[in-house]
mmCIF file of C-alpha atoms in Angstrom:
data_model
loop_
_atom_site.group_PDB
_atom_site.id
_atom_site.type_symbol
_atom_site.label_atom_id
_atom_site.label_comp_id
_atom_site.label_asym_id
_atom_site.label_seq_id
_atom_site.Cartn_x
_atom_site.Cartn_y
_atom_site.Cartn_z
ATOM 1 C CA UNK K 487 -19.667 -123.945 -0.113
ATOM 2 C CA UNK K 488 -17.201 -120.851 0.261
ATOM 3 C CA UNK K 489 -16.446 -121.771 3.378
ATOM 4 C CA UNK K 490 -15.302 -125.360 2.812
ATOM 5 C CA UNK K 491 -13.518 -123.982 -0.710
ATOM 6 C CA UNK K 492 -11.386 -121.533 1.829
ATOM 7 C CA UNK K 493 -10.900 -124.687 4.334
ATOM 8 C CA UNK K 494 -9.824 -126.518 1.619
ATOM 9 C CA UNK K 495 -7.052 -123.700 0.769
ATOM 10 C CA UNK K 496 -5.780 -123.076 4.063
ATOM 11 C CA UNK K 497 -5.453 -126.769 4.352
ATOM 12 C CA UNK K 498 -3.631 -127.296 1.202
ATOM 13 C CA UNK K 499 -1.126 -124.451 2.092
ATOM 14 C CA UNK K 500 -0.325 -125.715 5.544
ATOM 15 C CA UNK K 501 0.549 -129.043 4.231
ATOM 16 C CA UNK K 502 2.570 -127.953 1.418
ATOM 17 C CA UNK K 503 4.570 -125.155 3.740
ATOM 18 C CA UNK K 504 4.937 -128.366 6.478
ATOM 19 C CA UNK K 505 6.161 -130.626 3.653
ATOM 20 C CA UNK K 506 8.580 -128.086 2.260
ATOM 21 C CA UNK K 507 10.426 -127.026 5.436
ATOM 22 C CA UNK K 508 10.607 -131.238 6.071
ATOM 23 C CA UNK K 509 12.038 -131.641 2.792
ATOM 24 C CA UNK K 510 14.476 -128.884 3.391
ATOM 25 C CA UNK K 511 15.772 -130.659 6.560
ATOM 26 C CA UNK K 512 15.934 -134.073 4.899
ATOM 27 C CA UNK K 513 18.833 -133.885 2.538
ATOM 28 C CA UNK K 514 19.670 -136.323 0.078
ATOM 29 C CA UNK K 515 23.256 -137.200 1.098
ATOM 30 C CA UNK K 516 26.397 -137.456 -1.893
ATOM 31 C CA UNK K 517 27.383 -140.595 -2.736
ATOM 32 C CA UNK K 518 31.412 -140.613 -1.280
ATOM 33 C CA UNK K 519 34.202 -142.653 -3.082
ATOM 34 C CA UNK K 520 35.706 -144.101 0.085
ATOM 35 C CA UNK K 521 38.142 -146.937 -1.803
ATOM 36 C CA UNK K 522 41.259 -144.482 -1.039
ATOM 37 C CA UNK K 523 40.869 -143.698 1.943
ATOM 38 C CA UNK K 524 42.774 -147.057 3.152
ATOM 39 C CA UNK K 525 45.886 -146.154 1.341
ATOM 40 C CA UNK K 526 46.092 -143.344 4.053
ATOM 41 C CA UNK K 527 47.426 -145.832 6.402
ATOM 42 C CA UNK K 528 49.373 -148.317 4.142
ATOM 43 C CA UNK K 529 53.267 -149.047 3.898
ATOM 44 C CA UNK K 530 53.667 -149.482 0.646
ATOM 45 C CA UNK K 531 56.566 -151.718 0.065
ATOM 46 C CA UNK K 532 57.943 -150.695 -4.008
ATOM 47 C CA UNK K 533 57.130 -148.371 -6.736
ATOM 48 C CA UNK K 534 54.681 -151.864 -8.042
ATOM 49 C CA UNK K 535 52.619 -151.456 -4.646
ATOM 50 C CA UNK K 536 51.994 -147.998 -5.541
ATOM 51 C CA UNK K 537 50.864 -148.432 -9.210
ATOM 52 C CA UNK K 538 48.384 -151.385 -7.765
ATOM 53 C CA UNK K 539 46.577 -148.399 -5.871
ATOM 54 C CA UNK K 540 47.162 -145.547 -7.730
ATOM 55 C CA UNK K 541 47.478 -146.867 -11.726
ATOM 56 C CA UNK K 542 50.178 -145.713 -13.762
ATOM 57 C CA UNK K 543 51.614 -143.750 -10.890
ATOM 58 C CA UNK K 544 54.843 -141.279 -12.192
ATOM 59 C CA UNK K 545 57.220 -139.615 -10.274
ATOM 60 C CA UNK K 546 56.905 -136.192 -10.602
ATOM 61 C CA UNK K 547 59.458 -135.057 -7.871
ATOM 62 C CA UNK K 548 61.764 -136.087 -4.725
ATOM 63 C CA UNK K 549 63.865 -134.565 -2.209
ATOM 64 C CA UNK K 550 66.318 -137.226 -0.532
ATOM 65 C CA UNK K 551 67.788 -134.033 0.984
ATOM 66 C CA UNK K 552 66.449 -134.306 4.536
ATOM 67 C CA UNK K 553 65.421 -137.605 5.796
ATOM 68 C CA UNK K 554 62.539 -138.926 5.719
ATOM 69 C CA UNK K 555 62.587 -138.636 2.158
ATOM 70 C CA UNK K 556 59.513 -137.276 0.438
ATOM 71 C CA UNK K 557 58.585 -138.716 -3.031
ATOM 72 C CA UNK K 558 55.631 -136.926 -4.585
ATOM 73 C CA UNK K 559 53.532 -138.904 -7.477
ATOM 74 C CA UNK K 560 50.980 -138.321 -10.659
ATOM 75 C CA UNK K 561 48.063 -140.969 -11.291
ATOM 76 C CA UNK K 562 45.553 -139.336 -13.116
ATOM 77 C CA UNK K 563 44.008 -136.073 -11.274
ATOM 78 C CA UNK K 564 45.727 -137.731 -7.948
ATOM 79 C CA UNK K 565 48.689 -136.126 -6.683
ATOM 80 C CA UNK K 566 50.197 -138.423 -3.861
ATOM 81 C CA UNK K 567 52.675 -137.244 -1.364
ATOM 82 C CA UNK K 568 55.131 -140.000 0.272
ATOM 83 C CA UNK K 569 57.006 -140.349 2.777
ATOM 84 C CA UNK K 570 60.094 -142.457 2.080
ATOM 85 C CA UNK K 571 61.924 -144.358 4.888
ATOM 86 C CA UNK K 572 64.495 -147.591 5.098
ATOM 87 C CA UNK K 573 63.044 -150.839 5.560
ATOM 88 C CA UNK K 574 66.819 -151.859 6.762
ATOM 89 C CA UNK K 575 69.138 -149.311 8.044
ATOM 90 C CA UNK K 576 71.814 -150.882 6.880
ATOM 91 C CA UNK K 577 70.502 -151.495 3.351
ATOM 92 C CA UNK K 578 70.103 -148.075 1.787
ATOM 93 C CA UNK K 579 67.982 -149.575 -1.518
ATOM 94 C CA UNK K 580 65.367 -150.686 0.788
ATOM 95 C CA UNK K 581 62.590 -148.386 0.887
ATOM 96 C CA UNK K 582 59.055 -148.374 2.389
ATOM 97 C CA UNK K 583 56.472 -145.613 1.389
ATOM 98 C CA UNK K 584 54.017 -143.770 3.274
ATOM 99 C CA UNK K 585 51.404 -141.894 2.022
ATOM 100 C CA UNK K 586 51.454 -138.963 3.614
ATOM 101 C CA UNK K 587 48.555 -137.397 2.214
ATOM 102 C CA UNK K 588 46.780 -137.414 -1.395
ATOM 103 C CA UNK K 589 44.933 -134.670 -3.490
ATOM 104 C CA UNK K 590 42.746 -134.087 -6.321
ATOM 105 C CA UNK K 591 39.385 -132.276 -7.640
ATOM 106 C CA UNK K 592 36.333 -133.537 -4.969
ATOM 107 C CA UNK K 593 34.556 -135.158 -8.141
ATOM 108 C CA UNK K 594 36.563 -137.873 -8.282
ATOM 109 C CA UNK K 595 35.131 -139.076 -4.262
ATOM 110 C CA UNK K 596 31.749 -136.790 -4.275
ATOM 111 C CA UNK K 597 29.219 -136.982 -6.915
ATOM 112 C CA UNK K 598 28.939 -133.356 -6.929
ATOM 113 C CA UNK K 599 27.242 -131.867 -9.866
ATOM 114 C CA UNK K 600 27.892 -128.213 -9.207
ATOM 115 C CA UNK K 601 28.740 -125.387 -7.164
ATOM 116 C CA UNK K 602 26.887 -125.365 -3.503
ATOM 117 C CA UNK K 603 27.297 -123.389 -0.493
ATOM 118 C CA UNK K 604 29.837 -124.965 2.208
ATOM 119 C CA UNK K 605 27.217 -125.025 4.803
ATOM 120 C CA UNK K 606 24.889 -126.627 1.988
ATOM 121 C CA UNK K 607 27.866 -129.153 1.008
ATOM 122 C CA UNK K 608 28.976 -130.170 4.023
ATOM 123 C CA UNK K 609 24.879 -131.231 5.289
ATOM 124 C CA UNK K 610 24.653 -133.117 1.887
ATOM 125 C CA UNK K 611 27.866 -134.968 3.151
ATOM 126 C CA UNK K 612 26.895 -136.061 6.118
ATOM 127 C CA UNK K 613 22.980 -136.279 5.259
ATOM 128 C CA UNK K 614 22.318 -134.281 7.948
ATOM 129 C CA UNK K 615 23.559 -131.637 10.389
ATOM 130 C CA UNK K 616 26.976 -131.584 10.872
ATOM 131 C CA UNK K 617 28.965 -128.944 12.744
ATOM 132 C CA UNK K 618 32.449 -130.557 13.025
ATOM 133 C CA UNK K 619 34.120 -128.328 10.574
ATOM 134 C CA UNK K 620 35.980 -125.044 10.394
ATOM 135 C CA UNK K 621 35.633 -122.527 7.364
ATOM 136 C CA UNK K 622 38.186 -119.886 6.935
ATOM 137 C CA UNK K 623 36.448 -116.809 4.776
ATOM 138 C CA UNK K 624 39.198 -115.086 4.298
ATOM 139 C CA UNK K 625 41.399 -117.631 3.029
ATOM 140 C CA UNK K 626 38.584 -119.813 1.452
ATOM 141 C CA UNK K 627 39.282 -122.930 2.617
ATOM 142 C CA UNK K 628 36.846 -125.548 4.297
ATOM 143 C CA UNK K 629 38.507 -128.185 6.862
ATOM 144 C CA UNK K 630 36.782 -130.794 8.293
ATOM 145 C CA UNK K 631 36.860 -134.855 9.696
ATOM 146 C CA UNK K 632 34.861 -137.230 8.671
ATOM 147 C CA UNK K 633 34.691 -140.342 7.459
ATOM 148 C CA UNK K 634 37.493 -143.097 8.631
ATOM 149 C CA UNK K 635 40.241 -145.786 7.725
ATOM 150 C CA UNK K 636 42.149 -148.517 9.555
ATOM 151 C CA UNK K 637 46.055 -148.087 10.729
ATOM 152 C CA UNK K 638 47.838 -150.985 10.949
ATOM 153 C CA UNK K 639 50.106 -149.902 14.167
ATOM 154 C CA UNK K 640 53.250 -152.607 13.800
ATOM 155 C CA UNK K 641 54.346 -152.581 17.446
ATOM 156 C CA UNK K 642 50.894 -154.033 18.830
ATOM 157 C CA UNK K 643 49.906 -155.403 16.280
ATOM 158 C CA UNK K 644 46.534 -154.164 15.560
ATOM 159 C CA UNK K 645 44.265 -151.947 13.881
ATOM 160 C CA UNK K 646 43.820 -147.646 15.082
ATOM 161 C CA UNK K 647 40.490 -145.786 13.323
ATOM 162 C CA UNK K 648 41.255 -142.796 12.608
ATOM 163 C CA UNK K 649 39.116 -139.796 10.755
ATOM 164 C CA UNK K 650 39.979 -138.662 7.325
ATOM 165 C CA UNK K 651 41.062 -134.677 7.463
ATOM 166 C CA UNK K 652 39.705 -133.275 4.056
ATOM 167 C CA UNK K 653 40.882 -129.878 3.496
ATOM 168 C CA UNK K 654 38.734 -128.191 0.319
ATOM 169 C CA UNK K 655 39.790 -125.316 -1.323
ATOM 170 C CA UNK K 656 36.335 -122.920 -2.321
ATOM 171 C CA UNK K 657 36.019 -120.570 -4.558
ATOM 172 C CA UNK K 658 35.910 -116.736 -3.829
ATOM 173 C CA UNK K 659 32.389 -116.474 -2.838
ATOM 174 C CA UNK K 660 32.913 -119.877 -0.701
ATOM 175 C CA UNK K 661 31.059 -122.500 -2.500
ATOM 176 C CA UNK K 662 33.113 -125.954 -3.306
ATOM 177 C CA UNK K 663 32.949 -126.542 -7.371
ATOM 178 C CA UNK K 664 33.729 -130.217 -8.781
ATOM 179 C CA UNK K 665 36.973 -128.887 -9.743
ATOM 180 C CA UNK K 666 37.908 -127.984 -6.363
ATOM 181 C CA UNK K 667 40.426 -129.493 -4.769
ATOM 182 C CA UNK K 668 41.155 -131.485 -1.730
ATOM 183 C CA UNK K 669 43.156 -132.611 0.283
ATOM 184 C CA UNK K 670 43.311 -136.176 2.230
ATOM 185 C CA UNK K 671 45.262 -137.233 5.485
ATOM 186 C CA UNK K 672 44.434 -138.237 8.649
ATOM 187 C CA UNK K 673 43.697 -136.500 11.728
ATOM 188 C CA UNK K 674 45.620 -138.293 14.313
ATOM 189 C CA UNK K 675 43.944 -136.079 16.733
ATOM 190 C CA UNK K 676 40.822 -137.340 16.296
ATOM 191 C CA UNK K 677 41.028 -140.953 16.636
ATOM 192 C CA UNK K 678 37.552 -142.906 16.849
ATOM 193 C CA UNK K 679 37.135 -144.549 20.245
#
């Protein structure tokens, strides 16, 4: 009867350490807000376009110093940076705007509920490994590519993929909060074949 009562243990505990170090490898992914992504690679054609994608969109700043002009926006916790060109050369007051690139705290596309390791984050993003990224210590900022939107290239007429750059800021001990922010743009670089 001992004997089977210590099988019995050893048993338990091997399937319990076997289950916990699968359970550590299988991580439940974050749910990611992908609906802005697309804007990365629209022309938007008026201030009306804008506030269709970005509600209630205010000017915060401009400099029509140096062209291409760059026009900088407030929606809610999104900070959108444009690039402002002429439809028509010879009409000055016709603009088209590019978003450049786009910010705000990662809650607003991750469901993240609170502060995690970068390694830890960036394995819950992709729901698995991932090793694609680059981590600066020092300067506390996570970079990676993943994720992707459609370009709409005018001279042939059809549709790049391209990666979505996200550049987090962490916090000093390197873990990404929901209140830290990122940046969006793409990574022309990295174009998906």
């Amino acid at each position: 009867m001992k004997k089977i009562l210590i099988l019995i243990i050893i048993l338990t505990t091997t399937i319990t350490l076997s289950f916990s170090s699968y359970a550590k490898n299988k991580v439940k992914p974050y749910k990611i807000n992908t609906k802005y992504f697309k804007y990365l690679g629209y022309t938007f054609k008026n201030k009306k376009d804008i506030n269709k994608c970005f509600p209630k969109s205010k000017l915060i700043s401009k400099n029509t110093k140096y062209y291409p002009f760059k026009y900088k926006y407030k929606s809610g916790k999104f900070t959108c940076f444009y690039e402002c060109e002429f439809d028509d050369e010879l009409d000055k007051s016709t603009y088209e705007y590019d978003l450049d690139y786009f910010k705000c705290p990662i809650k607003k596309i991750v469901n993240i509920k609170m502060r995690t390791k970068y390694s830890k984050f960036v394995r819950k993003l992709a729901g698995k490994r991932f090793t694609n990224y680059d981590v600066d210590k020092k300067k506390h900022k996570l970079t990676l590519a993943y994720k992707t939107f459609k370009y709409y290239e005018e001279e042939s007429k059809s549709y790049e993929k391209y990666y979505v750059l996200w550049r987090i800021k962490l916090d000093r001990k390197n873990r990404v909060k929901p209140s830290s922010v990122v940046s969006f743009t793409d990574s022309e670089e990295n174009i998906v074949n």
